PDB file of C-alpha atoms in Angstrom:
ATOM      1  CA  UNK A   1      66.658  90.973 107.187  1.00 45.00           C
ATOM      2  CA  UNK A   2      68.361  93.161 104.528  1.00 43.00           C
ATOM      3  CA  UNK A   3      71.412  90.628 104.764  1.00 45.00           C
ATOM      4  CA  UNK A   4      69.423  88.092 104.005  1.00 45.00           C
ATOM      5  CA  UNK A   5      67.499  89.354 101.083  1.00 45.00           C
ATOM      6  CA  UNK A   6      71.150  90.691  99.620  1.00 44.00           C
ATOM      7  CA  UNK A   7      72.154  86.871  99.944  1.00 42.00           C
ATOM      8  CA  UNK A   8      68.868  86.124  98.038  1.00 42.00           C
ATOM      9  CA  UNK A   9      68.930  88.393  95.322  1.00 46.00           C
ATOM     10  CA  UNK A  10      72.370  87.205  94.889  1.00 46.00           C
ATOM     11  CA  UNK A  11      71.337  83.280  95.046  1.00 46.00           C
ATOM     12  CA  UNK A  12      68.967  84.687  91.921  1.00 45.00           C
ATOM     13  CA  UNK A  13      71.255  86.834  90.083  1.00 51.00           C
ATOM     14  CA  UNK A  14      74.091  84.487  89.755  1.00 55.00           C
ATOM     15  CA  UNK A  15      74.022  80.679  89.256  1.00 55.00           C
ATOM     16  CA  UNK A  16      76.477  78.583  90.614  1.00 57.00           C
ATOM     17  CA  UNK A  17      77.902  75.373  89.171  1.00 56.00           C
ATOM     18  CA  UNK A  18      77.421  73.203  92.100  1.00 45.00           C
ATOM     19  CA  UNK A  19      80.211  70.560  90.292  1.00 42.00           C
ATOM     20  CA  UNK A  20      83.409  73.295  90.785  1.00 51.00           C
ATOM     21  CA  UNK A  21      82.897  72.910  94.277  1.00 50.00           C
ATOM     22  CA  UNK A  22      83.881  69.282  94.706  1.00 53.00           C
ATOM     23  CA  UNK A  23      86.934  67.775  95.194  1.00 60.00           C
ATOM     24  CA  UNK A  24      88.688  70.537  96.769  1.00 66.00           C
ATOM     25  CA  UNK A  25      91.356  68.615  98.500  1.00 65.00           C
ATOM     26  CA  UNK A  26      92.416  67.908  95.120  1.00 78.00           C
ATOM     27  CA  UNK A  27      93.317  71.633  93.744  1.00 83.00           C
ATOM     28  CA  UNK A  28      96.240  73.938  94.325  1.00 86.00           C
ATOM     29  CA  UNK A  29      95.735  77.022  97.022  1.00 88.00           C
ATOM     30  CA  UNK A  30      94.721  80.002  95.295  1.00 89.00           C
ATOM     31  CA  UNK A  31      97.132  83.021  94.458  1.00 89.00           C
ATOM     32  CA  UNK A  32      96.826  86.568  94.449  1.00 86.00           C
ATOM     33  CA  UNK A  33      95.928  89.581  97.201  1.00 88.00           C
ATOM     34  CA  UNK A  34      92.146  89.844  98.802  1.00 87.00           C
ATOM     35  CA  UNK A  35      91.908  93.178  96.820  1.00 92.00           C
ATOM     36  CA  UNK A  36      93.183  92.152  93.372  1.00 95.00           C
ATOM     37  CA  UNK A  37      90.463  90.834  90.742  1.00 97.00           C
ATOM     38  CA  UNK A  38      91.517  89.549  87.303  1.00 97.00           C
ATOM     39  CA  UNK A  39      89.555  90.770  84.973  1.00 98.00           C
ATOM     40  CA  UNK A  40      89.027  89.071  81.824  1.00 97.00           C
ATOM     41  CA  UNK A  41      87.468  91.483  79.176  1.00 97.00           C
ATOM     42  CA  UNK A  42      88.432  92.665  75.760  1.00 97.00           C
ATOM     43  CA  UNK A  43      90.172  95.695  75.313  1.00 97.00           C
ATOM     44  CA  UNK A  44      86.574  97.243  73.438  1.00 96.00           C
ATOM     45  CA  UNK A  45      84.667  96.800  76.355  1.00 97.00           C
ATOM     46  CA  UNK A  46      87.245  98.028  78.830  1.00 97.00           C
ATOM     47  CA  UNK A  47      87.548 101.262  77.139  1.00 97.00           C
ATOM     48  CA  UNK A  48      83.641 102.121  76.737  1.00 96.00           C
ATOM     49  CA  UNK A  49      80.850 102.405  79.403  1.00 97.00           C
ATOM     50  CA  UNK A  50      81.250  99.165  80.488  1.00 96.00           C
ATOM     51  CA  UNK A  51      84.567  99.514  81.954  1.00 97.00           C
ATOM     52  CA  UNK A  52      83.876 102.745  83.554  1.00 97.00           C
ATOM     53  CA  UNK A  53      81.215 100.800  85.607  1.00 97.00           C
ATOM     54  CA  UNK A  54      83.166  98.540  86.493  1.00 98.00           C
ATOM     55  CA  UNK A  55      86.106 101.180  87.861  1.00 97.00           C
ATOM     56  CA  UNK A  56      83.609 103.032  89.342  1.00 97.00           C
ATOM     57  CA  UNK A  57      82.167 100.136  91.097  1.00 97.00           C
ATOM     58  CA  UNK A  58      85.325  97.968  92.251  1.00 97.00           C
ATOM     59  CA  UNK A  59      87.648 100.900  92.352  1.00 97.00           C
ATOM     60  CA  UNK A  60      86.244 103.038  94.915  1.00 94.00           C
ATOM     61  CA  UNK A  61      88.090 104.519  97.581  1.00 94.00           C
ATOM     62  CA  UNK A  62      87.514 103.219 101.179  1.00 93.00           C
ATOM     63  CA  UNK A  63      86.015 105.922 103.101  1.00 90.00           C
ATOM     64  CA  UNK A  64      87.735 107.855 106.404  1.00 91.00           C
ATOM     65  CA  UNK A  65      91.567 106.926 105.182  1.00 91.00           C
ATOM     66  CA  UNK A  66      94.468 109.254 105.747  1.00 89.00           C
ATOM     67  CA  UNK A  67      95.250 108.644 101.985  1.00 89.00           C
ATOM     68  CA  UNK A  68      93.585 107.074  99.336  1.00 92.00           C
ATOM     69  CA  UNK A  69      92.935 103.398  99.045  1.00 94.00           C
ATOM     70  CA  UNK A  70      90.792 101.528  96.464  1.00 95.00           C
ATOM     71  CA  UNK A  71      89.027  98.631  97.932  1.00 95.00           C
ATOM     72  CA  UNK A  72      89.342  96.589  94.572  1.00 97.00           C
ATOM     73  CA  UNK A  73      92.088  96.513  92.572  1.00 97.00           C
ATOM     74  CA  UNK A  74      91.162  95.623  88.822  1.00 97.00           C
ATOM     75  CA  UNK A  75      93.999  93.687  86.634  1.00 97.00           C
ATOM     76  CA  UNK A  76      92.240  93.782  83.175  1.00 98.00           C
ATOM     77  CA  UNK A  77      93.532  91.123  80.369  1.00 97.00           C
ATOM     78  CA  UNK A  78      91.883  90.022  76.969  1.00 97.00           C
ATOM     79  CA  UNK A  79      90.700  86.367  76.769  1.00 95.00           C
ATOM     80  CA  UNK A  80      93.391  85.658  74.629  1.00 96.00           C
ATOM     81  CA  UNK A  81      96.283  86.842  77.441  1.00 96.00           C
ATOM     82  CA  UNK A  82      93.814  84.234  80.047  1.00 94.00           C
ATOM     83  CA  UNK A  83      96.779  81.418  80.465  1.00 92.00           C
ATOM     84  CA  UNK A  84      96.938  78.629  83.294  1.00 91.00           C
ATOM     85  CA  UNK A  85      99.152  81.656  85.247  1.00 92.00           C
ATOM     86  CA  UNK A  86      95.768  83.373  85.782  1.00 94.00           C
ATOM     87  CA  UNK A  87      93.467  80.169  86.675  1.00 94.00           C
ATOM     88  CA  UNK A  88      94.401  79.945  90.374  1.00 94.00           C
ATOM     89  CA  UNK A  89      94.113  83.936  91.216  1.00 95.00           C
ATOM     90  CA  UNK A  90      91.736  84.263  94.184  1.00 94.00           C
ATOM     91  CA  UNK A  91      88.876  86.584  92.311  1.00 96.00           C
ATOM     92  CA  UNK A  92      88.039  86.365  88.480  1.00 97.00           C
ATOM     93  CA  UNK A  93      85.645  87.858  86.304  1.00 97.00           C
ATOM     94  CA  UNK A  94      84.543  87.291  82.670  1.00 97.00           C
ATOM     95  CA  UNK A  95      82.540  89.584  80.909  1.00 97.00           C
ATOM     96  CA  UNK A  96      81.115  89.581  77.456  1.00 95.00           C
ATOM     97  CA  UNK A  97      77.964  89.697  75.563  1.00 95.00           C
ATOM     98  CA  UNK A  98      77.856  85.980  74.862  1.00 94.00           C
ATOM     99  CA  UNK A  99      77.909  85.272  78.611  1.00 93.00           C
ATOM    100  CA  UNK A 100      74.867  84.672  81.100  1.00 94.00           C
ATOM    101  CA  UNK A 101      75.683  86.033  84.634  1.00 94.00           C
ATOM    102  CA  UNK A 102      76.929  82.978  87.057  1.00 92.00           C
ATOM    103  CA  UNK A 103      79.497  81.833  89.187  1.00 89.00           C
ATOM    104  CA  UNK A 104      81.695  79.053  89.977  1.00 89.00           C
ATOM    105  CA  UNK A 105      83.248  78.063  93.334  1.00 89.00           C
ATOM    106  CA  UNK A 106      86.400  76.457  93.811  1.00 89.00           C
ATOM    107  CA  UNK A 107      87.021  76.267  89.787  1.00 91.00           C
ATOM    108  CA  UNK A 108      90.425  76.047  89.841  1.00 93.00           C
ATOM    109  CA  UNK A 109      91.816  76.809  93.114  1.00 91.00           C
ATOM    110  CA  UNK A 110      90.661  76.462  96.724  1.00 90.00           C
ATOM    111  CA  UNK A 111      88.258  79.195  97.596  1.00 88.00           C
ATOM    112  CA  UNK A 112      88.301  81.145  94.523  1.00 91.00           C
ATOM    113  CA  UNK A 113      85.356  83.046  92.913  1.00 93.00           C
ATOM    114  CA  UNK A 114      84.885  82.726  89.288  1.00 96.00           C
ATOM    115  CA  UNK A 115      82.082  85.240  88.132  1.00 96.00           C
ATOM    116  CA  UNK A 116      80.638  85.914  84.967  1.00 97.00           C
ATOM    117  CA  UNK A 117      79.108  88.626  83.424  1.00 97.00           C
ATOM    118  CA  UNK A 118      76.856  89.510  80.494  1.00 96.00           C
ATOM    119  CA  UNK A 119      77.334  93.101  79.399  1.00 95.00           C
ATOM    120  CA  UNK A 120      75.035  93.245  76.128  1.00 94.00           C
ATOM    121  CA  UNK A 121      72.652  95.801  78.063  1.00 96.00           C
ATOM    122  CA  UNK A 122      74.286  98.915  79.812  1.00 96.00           C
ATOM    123  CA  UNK A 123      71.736  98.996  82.560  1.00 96.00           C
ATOM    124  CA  UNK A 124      71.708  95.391  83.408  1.00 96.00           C
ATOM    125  CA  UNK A 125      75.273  95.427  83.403  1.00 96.00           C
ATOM    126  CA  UNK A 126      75.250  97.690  85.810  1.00 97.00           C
ATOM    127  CA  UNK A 127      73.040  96.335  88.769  1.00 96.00           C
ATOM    128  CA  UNK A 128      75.138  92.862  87.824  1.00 96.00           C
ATOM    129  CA  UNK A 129      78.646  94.369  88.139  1.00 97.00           C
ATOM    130  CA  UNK A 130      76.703  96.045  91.862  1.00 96.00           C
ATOM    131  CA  UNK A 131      75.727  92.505  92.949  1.00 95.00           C
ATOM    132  CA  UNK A 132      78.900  90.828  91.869  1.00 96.00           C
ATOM    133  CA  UNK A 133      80.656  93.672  93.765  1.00 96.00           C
ATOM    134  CA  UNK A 134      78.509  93.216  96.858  1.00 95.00           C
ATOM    135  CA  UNK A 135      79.033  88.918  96.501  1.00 95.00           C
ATOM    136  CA  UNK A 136      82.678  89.233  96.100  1.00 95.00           C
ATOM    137  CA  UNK A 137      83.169  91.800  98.801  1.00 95.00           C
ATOM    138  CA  UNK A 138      81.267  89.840 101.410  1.00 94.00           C
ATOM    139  CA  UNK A 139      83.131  86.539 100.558  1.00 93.00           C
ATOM    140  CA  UNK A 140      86.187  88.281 101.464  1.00 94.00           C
ATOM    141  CA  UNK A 141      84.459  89.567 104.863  1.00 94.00           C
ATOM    142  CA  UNK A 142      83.354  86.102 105.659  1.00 93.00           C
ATOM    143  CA  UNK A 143      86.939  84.721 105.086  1.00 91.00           C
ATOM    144  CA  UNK A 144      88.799  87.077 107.071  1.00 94.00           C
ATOM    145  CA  UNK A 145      86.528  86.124 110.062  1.00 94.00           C
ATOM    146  CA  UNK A 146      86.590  82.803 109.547  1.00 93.00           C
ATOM    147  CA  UNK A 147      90.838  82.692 110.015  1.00 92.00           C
ATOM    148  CA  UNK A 148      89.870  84.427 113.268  1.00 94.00           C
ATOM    149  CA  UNK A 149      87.424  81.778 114.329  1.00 92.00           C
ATOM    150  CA  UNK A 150      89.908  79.078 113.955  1.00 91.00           C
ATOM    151  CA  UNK A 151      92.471  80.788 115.877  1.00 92.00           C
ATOM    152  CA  UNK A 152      91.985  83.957 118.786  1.00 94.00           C
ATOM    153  CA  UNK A 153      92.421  85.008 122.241  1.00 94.00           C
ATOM    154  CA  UNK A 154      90.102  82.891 124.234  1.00 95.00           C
ATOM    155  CA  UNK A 155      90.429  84.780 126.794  1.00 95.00           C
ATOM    156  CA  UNK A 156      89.271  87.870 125.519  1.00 95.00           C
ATOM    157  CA  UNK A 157      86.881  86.491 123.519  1.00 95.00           C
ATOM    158  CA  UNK A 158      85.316  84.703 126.634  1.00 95.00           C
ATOM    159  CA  UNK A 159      85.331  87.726 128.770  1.00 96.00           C
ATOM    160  CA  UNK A 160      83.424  90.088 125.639  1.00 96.00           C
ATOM    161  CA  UNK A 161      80.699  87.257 125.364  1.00 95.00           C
ATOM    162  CA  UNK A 162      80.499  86.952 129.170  1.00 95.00           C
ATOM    163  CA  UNK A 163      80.257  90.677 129.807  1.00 95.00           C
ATOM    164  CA  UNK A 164      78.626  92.232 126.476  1.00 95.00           C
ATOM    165  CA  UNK A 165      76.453  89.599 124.595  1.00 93.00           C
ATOM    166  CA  UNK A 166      78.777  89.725 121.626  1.00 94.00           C
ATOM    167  CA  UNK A 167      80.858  87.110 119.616  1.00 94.00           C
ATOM    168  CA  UNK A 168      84.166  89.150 118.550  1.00 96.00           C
ATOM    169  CA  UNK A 169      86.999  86.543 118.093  1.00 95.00           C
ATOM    170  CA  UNK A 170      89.905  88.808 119.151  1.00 96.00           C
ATOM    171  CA  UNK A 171      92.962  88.456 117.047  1.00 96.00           C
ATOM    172  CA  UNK A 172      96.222  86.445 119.064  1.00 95.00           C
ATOM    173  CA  UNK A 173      98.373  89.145 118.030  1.00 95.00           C
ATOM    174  CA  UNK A 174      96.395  91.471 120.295  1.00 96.00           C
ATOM    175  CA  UNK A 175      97.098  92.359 124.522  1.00 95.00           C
ATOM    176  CA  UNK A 176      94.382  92.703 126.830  1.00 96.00           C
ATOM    177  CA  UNK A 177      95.130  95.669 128.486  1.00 95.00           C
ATOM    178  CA  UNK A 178      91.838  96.300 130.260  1.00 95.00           C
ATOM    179  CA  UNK A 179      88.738  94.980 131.341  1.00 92.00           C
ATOM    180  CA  UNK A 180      87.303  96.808 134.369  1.00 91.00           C
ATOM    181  CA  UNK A 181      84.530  99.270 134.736  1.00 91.00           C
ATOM    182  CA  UNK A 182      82.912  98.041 132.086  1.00 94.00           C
ATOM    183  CA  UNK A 183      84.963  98.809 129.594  1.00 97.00           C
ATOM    184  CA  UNK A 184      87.674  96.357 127.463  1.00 98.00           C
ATOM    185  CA  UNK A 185      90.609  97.657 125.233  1.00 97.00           C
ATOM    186  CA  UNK A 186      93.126  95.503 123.781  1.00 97.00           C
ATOM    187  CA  UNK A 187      95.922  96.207 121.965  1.00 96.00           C
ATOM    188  CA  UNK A 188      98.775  95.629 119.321  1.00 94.00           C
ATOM    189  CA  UNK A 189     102.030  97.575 119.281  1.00 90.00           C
ATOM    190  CA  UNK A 190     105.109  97.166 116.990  1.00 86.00           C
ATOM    191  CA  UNK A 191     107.993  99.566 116.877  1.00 73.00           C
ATOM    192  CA  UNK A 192     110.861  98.809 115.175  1.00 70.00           C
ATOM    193  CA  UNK A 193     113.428 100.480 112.190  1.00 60.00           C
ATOM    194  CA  UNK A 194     110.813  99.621 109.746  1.00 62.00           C
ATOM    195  CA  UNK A 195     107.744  99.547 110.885  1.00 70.00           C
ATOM    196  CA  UNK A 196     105.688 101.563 113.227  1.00 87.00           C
ATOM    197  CA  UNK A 197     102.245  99.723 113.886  1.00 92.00           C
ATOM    198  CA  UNK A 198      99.473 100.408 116.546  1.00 94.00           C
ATOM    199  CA  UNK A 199      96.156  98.563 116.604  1.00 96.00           C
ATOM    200  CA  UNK A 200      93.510  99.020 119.247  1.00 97.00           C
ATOM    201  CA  UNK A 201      90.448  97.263 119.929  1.00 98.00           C
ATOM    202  CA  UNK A 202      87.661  98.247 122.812  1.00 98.00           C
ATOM    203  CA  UNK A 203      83.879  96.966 123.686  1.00 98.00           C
ATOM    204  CA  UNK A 204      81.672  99.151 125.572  1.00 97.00           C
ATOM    205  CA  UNK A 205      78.150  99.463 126.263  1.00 96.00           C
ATOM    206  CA  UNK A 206      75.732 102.917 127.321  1.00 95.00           C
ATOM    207  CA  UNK A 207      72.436 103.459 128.011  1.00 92.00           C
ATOM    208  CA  UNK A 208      70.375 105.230 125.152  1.00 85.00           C
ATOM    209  CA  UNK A 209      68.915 108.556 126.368  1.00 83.00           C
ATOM    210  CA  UNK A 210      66.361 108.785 122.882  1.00 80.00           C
ATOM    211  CA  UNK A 211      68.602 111.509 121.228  1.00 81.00           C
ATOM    212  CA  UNK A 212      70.168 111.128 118.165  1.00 85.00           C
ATOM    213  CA  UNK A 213      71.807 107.762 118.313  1.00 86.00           C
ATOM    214  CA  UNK A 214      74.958 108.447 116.037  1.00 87.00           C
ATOM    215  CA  UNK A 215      75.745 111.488 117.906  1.00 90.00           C
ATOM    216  CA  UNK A 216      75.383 109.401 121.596  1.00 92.00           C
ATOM    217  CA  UNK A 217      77.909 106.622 119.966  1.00 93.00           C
ATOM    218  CA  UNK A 218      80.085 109.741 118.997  1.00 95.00           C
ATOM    219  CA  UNK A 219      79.981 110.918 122.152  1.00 95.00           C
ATOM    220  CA  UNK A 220      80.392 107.508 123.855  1.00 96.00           C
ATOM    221  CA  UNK A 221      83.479 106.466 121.759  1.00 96.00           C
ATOM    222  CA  UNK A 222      85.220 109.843 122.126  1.00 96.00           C
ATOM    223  CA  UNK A 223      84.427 109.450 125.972  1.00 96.00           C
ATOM    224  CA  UNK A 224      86.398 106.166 126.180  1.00 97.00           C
ATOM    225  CA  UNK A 225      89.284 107.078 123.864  1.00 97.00           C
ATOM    226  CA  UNK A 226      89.884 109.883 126.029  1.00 96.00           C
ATOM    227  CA  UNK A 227      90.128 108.033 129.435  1.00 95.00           C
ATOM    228  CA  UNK A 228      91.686 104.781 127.939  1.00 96.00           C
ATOM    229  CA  UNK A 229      93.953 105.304 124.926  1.00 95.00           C
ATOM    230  CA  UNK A 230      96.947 107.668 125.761  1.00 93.00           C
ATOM    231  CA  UNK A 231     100.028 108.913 123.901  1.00 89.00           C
ATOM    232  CA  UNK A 232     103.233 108.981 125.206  1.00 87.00           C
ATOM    233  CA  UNK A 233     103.263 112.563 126.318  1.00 90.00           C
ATOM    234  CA  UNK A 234     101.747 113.263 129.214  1.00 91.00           C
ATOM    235  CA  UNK A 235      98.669 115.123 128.307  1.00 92.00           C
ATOM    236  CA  UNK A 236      98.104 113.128 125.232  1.00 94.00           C
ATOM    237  CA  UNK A 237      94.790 110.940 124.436  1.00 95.00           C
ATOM    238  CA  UNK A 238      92.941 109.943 121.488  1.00 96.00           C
ATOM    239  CA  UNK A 239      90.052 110.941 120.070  1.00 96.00           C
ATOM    240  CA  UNK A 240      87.876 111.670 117.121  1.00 96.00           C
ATOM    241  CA  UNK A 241      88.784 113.904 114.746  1.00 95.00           C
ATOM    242  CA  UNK A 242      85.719 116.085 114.360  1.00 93.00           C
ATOM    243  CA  UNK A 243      86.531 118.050 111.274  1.00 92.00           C
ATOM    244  CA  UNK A 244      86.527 115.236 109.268  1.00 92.00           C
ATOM    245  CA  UNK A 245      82.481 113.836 108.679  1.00 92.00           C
ATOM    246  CA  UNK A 246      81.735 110.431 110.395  1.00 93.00           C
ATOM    247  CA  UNK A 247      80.384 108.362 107.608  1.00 92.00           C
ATOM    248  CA  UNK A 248      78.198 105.414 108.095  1.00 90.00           C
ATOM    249  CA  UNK A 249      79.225 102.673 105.195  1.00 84.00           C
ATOM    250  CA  UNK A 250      78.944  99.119 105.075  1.00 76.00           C
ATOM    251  CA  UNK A 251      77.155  98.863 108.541  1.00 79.00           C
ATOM    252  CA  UNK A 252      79.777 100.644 110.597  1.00 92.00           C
ATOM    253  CA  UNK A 253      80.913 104.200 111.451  1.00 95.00           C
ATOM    254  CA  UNK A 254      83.885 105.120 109.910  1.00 96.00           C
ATOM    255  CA  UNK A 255      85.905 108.354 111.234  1.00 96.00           C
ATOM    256  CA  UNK A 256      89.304 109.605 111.713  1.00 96.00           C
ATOM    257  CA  UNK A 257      91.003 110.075 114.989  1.00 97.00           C
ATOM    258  CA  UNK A 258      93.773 112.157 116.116  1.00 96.00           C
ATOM    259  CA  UNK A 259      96.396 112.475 119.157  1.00 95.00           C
ATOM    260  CA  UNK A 260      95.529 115.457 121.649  1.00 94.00           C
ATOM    261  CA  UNK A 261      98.657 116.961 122.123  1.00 92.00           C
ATOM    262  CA  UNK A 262     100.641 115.141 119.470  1.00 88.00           C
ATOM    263  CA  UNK A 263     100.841 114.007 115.902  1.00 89.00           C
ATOM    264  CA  UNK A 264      99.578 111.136 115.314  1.00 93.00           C
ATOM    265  CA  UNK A 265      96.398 110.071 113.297  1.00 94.00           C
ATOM    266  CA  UNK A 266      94.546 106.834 111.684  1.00 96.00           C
ATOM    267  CA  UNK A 267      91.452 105.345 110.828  1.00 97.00           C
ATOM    268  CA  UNK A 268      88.791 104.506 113.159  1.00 97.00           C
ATOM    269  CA  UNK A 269      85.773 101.465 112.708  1.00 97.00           C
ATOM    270  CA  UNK A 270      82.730 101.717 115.199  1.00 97.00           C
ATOM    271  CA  UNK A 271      79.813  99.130 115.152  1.00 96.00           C
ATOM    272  CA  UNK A 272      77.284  99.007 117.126  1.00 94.00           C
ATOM    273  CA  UNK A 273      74.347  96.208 118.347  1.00 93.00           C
ATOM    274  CA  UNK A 274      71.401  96.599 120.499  1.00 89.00           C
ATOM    275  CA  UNK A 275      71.143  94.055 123.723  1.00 86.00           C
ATOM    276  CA  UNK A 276      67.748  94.815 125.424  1.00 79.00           C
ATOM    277  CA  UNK A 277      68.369  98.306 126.763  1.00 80.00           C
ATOM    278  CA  UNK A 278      71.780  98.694 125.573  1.00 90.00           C
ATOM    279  CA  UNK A 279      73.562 100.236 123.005  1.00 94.00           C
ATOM    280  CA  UNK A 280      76.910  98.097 122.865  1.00 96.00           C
ATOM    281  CA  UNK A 281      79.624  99.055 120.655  1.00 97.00           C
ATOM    282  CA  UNK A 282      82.811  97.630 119.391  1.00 97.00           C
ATOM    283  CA  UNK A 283      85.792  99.449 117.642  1.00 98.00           C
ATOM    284  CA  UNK A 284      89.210  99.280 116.170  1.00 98.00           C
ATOM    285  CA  UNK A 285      91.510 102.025 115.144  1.00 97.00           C
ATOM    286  CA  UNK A 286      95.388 101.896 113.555  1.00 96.00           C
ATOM    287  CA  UNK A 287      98.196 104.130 113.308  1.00 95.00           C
ATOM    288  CA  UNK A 288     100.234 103.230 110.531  1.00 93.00           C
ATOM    289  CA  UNK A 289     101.947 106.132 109.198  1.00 91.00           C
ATOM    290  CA  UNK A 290     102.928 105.685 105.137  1.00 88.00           C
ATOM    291  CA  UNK A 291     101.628 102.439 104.866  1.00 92.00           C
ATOM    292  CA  UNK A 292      98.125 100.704 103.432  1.00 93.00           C
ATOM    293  CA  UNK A 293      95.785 100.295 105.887  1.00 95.00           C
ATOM    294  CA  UNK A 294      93.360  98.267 103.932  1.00 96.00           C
ATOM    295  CA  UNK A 295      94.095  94.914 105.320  1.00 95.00           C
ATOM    296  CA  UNK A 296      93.859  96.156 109.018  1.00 96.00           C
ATOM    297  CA  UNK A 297      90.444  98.191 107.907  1.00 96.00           C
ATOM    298  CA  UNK A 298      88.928  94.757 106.321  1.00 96.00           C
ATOM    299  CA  UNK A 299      89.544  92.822 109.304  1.00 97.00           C
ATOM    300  CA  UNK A 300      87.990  95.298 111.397  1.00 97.00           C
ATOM    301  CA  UNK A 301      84.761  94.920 109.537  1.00 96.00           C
ATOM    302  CA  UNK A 302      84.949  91.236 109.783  1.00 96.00           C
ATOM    303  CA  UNK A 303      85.738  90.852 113.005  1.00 96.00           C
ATOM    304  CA  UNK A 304      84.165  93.442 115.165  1.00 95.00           C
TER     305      UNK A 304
END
């Protein structure tokens, strides 16, 4: 229900100009990363109130991350500096007082955002630049899972829907490594000069007791990382880092989970959905030691 009133008060907030969105097969592919937004605003506003929204709003960090990451990464240019090199960037935003707030699909590139924003009144600028935020970040959400619903492990897709009531279109990269006793982990390793990459994703399902429910999931997930996810010291096993707060953002759980008897650490995504009288839970956690882990954090949110 709160999803759908969001999508509402969206619908509401911004009108879109239905004729951008024809005739896609006719524009160029859009350029740019997920997290960059261009930014079209004059220098004045930038530097006042109404930029510091905006940072505060697009720039902040993504919660439970070994180091910091902004989720939005704002490239800020005066109208006059706007040239055809900017049109096809993925995410754009115009904001000035002459402006109502609106948006555009498809303007000049294939699935591009165009948004714009009136910032004449401080206070209305804000809750616009909070709903733009919330349209633009669930676009992205809805993107990443779509490449995953056009291409993933059928197999593993087939046995989570089969055995937990839940559509999770498991990424081709990943390895089903088990699926027994009720319990199903795959997983994605990379070692090389360069790179050292681990992903792991697991669905698993409890009983609530009536306790507190985001202690039992807690205690259910640091259960199954302990019995399933190992190092490669004997001795060693994951599991969740409990001096750093879980936080519950976005719809998920996000923590931090460390190596028992090593030294390893990363970012770990729970969700959760109830099926009749079962709590069932899906998760992904990384280890990817120097290295962004925003990209591998978004498409856990999409996808889990």
């Amino acid at each position: 229900m709160k999803n759908n009133i969001l999508v509402f008060s969206l619908i509401l907030l911004f009108s879109c100009n239905e004729s951008d969105t024809k005739n896609t097969k006719f524009l160029s592919e859009n350029t740019g990363k997920h997290n960059e937004i261009i930014l079209v605003m004059e220098d004045k506003f930038w530097n006042s109130e109404m930029g510091d929204v905006l940072r505060t709003t697009f720039e902040k960090e993504i919660p439970s991350l070994p180091q910091s990451e902004q989720l939005f990464n704002l490239i800020q240019i005066n109208s006059s500096e706007f040239s055809r090199f900017f049109q096809t960037h993925k995410n754009i935003i115009f904001v000035s007082e002459d402006l109502n707030d609106s948006y555009s699909k498809n303007k000049w590139a294939k699935a591009q955002i165009v948004m714009y924003l009136n910032c004449e009144n401080l206070q209305e600028f804000k809750q616009s630049s909070n709903k733009a935020f919330s349209f633009i970040s669930r676009k992205e959400i809805e993107n990443i899972k779509h490449t995953y619903k056009k291409g993933n492990n059928k197999k593993g897709r087939k046995h989570i829907k089969e055995n937990f009531g839940i559509d999770l279109y498991l990424p081709t990269e990943y390895t089903i490594s088990n699926k027994v006793n009720g319990v199903f982990i795959a997983d994605f390793h990379s070692f090389n000069e360069k790179q050292d990459l681990l992903k792991y994703i697991a669905v698993f399902s409890f009983t609530d007791d009536g306790g507190d429910l985001n202690e039992q999931i807690i205690t259910e997930t640091d259960s199954i990382l302990n019995q399933y996810i190992k190092g490669s010291v004997k001795g060693s096993y994951v599991q969740i880092d409990r001096r750093i707060p879980v936080v519950e953002d976005g719809g998920v759980l996000r923590a931090m989970w460390n190596l028992k008897n090593g030294f390893m650490a990363g970012p770990l995504l729970i969700k959760i959905r109830y099926k009749e009288d079962e709590i069932v839970v899906s998760l992904g956690l990384a280890f990817y030691p120097n290295e962004n882990k925003r990209t591998i954090v978004r498409t856990f949110e999409a996808i889990l």
